[in-house]
PDB file of N, CA and C in Angstrom:
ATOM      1  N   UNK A 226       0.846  -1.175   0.000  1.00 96.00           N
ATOM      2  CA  UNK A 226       0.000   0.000   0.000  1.00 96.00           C
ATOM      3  C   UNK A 226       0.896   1.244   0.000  1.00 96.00           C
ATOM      4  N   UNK A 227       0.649   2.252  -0.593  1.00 97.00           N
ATOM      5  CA  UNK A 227       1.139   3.984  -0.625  1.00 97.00           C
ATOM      6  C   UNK A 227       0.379   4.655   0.085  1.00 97.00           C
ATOM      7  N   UNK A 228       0.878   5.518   0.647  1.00 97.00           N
ATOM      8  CA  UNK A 228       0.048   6.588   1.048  1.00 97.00           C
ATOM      9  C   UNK A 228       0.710   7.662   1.053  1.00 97.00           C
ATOM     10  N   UNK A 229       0.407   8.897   0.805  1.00 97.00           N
ATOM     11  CA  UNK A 229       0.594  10.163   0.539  1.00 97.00           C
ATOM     12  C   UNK A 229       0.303  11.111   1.872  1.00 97.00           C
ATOM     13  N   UNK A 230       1.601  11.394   2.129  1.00 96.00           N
ATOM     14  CA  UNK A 230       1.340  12.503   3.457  1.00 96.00           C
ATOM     15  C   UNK A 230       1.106  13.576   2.821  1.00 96.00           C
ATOM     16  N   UNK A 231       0.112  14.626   3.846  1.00 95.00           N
ATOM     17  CA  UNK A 231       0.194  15.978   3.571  1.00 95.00           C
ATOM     18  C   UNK A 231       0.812  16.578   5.110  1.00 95.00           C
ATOM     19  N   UNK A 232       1.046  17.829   5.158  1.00 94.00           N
ATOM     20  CA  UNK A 232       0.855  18.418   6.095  1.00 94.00           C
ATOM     21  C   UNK A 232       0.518  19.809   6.078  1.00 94.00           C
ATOM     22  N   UNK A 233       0.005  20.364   7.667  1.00 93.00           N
ATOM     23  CA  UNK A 233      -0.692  21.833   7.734  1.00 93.00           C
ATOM     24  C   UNK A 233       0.048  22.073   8.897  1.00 93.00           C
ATOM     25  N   UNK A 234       1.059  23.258   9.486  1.00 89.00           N
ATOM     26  CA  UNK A 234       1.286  24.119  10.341  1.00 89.00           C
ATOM     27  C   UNK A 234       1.631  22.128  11.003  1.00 89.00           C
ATOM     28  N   UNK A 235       1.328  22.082  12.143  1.00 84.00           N
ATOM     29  CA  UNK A 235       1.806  20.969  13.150  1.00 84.00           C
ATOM     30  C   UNK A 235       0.808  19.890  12.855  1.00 84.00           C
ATOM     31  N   UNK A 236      -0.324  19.815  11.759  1.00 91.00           N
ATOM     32  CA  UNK A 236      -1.006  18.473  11.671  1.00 91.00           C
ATOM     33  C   UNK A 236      -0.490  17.792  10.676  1.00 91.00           C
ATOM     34  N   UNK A 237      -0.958  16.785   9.728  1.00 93.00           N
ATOM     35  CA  UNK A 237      -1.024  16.050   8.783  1.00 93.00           C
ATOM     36  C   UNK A 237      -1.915  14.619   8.680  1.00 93.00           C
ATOM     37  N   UNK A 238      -2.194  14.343   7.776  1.00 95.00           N
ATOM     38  CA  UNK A 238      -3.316  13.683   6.823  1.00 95.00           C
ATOM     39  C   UNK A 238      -2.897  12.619   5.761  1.00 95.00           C
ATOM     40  N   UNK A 239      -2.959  11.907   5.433  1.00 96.00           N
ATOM     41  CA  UNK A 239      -2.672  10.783   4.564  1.00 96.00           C
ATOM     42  C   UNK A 239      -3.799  11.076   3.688  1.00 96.00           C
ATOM     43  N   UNK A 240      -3.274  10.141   2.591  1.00 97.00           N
ATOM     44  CA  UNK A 240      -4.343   9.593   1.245  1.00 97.00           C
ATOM     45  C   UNK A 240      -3.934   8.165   1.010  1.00 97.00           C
ATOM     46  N   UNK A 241      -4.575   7.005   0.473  1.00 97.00           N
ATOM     47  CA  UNK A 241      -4.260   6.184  -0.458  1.00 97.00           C
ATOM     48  C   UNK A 241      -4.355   6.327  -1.632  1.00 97.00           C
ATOM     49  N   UNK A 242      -3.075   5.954  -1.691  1.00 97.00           N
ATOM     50  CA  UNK A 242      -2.797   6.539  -3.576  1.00 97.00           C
ATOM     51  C   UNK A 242      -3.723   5.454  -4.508  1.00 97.00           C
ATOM     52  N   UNK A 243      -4.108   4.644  -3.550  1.00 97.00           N
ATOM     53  CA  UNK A 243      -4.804   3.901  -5.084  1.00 97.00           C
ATOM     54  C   UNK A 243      -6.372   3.724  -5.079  1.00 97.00           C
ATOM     55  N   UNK A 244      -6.798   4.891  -4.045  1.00 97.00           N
ATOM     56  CA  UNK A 244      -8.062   4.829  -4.173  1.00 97.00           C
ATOM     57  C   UNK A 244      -8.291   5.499  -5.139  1.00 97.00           C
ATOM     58  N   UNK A 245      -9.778   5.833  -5.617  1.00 98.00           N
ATOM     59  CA  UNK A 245     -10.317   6.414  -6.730  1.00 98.00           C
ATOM     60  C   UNK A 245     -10.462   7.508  -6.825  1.00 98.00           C
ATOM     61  N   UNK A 246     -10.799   7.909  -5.682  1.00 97.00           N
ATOM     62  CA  UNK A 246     -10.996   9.489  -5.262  1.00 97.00           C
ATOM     63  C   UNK A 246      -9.531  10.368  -5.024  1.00 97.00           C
ATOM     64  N   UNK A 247      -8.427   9.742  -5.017  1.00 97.00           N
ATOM     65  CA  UNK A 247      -7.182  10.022  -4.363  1.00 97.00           C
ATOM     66  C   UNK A 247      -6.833  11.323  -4.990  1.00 97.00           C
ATOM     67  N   UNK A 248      -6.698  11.930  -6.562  1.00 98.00           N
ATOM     68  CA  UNK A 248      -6.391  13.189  -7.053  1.00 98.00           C
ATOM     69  C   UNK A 248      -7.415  13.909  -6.696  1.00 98.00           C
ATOM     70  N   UNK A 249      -8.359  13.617  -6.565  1.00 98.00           N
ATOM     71  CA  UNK A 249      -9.010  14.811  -6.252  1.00 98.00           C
ATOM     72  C   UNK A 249      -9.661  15.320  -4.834  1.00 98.00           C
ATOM     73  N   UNK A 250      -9.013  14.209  -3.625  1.00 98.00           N
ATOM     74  CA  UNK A 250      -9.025  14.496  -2.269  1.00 98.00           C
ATOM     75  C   UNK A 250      -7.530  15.297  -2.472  1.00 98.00           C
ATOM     76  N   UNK A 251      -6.612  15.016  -2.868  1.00 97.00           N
ATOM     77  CA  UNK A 251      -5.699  15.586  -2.870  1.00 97.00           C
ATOM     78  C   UNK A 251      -5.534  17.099  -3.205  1.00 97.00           C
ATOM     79  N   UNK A 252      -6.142  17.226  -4.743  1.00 98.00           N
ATOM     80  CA  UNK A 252      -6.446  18.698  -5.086  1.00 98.00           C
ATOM     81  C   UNK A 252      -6.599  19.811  -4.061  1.00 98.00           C
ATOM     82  N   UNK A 253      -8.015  18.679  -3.291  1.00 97.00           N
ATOM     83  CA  UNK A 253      -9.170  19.579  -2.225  1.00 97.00           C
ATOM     84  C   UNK A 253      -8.171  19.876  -1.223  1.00 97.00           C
ATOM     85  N   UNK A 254      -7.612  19.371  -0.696  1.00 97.00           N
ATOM     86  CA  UNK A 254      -6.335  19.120   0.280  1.00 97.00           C
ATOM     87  C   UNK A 254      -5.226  20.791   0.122  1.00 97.00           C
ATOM     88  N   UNK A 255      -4.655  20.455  -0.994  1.00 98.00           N
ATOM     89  CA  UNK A 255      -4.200  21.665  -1.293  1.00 98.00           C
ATOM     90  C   UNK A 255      -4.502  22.270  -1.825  1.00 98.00           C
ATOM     91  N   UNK A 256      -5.634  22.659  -2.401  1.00 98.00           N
ATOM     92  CA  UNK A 256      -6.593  24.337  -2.261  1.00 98.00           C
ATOM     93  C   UNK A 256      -6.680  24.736  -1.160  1.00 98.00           C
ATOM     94  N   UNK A 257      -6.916  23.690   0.600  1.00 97.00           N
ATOM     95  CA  UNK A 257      -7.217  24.135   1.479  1.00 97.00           C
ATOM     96  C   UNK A 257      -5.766  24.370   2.465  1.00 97.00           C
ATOM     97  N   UNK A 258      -4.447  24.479   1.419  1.00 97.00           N
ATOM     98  CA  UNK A 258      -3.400  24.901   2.129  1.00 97.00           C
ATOM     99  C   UNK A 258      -2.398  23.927   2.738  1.00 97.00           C
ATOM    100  N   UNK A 259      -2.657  22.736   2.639  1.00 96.00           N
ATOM    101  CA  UNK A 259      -2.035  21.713   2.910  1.00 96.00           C
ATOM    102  C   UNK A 259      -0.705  21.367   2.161  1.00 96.00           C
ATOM    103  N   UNK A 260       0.146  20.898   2.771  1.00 97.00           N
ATOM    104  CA  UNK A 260       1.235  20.585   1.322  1.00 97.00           C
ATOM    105  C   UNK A 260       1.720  19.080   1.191  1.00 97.00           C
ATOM    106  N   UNK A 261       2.085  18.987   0.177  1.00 97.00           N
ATOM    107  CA  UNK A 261       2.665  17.599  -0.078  1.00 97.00           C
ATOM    108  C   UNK A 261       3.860  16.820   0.715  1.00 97.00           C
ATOM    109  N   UNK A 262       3.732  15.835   1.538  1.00 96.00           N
ATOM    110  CA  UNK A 262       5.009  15.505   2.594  1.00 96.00           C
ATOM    111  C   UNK A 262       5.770  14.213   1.854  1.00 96.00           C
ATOM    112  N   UNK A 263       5.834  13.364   2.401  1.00 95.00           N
ATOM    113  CA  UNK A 263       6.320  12.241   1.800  1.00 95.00           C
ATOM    114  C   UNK A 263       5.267  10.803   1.519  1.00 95.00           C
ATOM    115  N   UNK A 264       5.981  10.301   0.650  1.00 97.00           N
ATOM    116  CA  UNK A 264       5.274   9.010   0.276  1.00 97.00           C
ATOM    117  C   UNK A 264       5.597   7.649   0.829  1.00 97.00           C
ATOM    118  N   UNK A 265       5.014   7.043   1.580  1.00 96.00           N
ATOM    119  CA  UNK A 265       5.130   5.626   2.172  1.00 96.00           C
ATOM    120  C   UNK A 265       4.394   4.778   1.937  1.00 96.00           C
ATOM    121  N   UNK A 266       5.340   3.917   1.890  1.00 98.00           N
ATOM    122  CA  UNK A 266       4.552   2.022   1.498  1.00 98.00           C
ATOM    123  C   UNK A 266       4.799   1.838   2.264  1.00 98.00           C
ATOM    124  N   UNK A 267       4.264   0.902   3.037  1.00 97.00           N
ATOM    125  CA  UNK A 267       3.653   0.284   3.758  1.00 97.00           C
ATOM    126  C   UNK A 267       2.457  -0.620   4.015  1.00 97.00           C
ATOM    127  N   UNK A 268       2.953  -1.855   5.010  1.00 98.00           N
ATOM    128  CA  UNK A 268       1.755  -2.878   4.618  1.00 98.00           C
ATOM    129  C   UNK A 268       0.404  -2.951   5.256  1.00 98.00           C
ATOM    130  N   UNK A 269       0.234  -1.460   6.253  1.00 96.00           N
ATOM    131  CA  UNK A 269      -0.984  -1.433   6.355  1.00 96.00           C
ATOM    132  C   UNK A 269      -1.354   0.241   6.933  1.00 96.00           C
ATOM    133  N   UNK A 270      -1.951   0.975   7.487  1.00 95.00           N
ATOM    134  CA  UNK A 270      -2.094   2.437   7.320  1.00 95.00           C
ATOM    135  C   UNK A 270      -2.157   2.541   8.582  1.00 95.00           C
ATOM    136  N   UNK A 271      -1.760   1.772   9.915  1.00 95.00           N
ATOM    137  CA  UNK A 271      -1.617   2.170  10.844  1.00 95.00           C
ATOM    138  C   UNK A 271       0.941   2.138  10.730  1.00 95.00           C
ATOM    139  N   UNK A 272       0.768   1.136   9.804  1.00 96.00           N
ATOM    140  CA  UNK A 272       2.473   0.814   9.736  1.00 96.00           C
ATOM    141  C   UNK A 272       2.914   2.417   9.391  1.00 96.00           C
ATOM    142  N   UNK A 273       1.996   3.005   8.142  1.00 95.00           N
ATOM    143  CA  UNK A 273       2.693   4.225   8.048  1.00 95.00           C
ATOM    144  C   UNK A 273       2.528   5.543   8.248  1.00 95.00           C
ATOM    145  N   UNK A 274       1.519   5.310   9.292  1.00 94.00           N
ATOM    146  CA  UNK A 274       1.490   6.682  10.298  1.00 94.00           C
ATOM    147  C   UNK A 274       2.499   6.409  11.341  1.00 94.00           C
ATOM    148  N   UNK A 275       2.949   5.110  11.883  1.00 93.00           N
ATOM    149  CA  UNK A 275       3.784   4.900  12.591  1.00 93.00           C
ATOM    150  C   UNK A 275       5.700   5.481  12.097  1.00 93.00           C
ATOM    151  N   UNK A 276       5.542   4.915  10.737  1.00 95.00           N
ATOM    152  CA  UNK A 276       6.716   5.450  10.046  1.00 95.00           C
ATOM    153  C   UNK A 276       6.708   6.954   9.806  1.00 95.00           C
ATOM    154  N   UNK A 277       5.900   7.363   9.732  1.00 93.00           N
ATOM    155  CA  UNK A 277       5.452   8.773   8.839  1.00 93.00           C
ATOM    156  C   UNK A 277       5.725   9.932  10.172  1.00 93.00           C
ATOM    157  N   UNK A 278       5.274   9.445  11.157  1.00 91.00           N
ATOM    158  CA  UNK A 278       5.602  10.065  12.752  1.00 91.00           C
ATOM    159  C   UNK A 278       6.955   9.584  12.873  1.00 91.00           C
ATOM    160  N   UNK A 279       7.602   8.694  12.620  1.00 90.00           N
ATOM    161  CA  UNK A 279       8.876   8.327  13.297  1.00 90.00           C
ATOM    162  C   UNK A 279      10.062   9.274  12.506  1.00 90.00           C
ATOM    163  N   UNK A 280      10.028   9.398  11.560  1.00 86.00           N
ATOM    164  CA  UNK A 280      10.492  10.250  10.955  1.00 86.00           C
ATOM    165  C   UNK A 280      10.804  11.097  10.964  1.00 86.00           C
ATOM    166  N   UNK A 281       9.327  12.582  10.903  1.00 82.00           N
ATOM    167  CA  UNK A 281       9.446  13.229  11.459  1.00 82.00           C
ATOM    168  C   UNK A 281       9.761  13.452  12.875  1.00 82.00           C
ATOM    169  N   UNK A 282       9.498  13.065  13.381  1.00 72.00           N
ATOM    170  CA  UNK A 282       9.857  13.216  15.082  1.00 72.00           C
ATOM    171  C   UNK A 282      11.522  13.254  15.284  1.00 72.00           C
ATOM    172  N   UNK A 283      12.141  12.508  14.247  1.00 58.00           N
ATOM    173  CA  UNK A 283      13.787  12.063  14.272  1.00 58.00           C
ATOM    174  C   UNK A 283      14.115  13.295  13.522  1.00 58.00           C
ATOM    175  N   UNK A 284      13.406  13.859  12.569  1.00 54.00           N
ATOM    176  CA  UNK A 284      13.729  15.349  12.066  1.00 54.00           C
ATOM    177  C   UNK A 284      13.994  16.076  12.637  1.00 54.00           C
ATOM    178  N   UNK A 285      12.266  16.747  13.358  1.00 53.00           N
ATOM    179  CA  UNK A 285      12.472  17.596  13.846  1.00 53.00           C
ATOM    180  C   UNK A 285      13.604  17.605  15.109  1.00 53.00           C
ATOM    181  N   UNK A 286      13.846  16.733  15.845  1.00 56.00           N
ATOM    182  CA  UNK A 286      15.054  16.249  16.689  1.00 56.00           C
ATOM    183  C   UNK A 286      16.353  16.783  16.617  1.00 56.00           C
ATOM    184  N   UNK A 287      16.429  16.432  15.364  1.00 53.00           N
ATOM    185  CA  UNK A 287      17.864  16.458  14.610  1.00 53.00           C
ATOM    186  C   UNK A 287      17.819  18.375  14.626  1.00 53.00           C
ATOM    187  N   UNK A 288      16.766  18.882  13.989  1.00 51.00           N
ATOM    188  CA  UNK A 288      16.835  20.203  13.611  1.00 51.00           C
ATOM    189  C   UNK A 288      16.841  20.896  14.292  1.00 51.00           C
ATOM    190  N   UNK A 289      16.198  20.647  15.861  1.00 53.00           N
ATOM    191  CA  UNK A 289      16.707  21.458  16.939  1.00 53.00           C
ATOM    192  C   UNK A 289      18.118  21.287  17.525  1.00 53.00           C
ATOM    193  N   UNK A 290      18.568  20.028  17.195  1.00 52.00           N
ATOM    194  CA  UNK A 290      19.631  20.285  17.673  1.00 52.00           C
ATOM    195  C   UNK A 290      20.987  20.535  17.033  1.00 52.00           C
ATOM    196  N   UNK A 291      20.468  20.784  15.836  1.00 49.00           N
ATOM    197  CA  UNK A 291      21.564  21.561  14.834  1.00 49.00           C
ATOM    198  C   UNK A 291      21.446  23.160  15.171  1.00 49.00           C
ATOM    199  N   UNK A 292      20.095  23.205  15.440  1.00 50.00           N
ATOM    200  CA  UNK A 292      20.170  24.769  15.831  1.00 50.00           C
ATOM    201  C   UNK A 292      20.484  25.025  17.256  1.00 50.00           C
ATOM    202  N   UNK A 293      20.519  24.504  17.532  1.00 49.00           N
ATOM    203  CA  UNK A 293      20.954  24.641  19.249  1.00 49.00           C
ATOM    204  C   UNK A 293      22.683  24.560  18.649  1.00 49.00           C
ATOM    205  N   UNK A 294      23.138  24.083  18.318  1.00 50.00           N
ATOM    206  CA  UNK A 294      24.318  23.862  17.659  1.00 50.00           C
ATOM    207  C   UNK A 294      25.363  25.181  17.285  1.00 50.00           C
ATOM    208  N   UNK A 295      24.368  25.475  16.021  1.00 50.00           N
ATOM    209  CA  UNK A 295      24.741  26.692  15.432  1.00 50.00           C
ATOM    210  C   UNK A 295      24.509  28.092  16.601  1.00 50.00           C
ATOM    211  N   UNK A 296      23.562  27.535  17.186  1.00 53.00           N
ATOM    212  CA  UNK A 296      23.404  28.870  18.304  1.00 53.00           C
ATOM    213  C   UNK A 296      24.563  29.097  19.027  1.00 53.00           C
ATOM    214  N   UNK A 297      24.877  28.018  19.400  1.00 51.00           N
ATOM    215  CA  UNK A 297      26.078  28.185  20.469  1.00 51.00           C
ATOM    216  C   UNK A 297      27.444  27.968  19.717  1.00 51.00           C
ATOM    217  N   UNK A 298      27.510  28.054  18.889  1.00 49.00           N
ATOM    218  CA  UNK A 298      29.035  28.176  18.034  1.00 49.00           C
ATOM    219  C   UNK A 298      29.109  29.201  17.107  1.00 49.00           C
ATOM    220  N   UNK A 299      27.985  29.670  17.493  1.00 48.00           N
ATOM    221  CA  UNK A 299      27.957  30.904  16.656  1.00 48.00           C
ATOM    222  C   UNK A 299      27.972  32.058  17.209  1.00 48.00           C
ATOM    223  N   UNK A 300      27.698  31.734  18.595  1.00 46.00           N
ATOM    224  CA  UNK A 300      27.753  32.895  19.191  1.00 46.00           C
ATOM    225  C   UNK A 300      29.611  33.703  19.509  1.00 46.00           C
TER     226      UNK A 300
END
């Protein structure tokens, strides 16, 4: 299975890419400001909200502490 992240400000939303409706939940999605995140397979749609959070979470992680980083070596 695929699924298509979006995200908004601190939420996000999936699609299955192989449903029928999928381009044009998507469209609706970003008309309403949402943007395109990453794409995961996965073998079932709880596996890749699990991945899809793990990820990010290891991101944003990383990105504070590059900036915590640069803060203090930069100073």
């Amino acid at each position: 299975m695929e699924f298509q992240f979006l995200r908004k400000d601190k939420a996000y939303t999936y699609l299955d890419m192989h449903a029928a409706s999928f381009e044009e939940e998507k469209a609706q999605l970003q008309a309403q400001g949402w943007e395109l995140a990453e794409v995961i397979e996965a073998v079932s749609k709880k596996a890749a909200i699990e991945q899809y959070q793990s990820s990010n979470t290891n991101f944003a992680a990383r990105a504070a502490a590059v900036g915590a980083a640069i803060g203090f070596f930069g100073s």
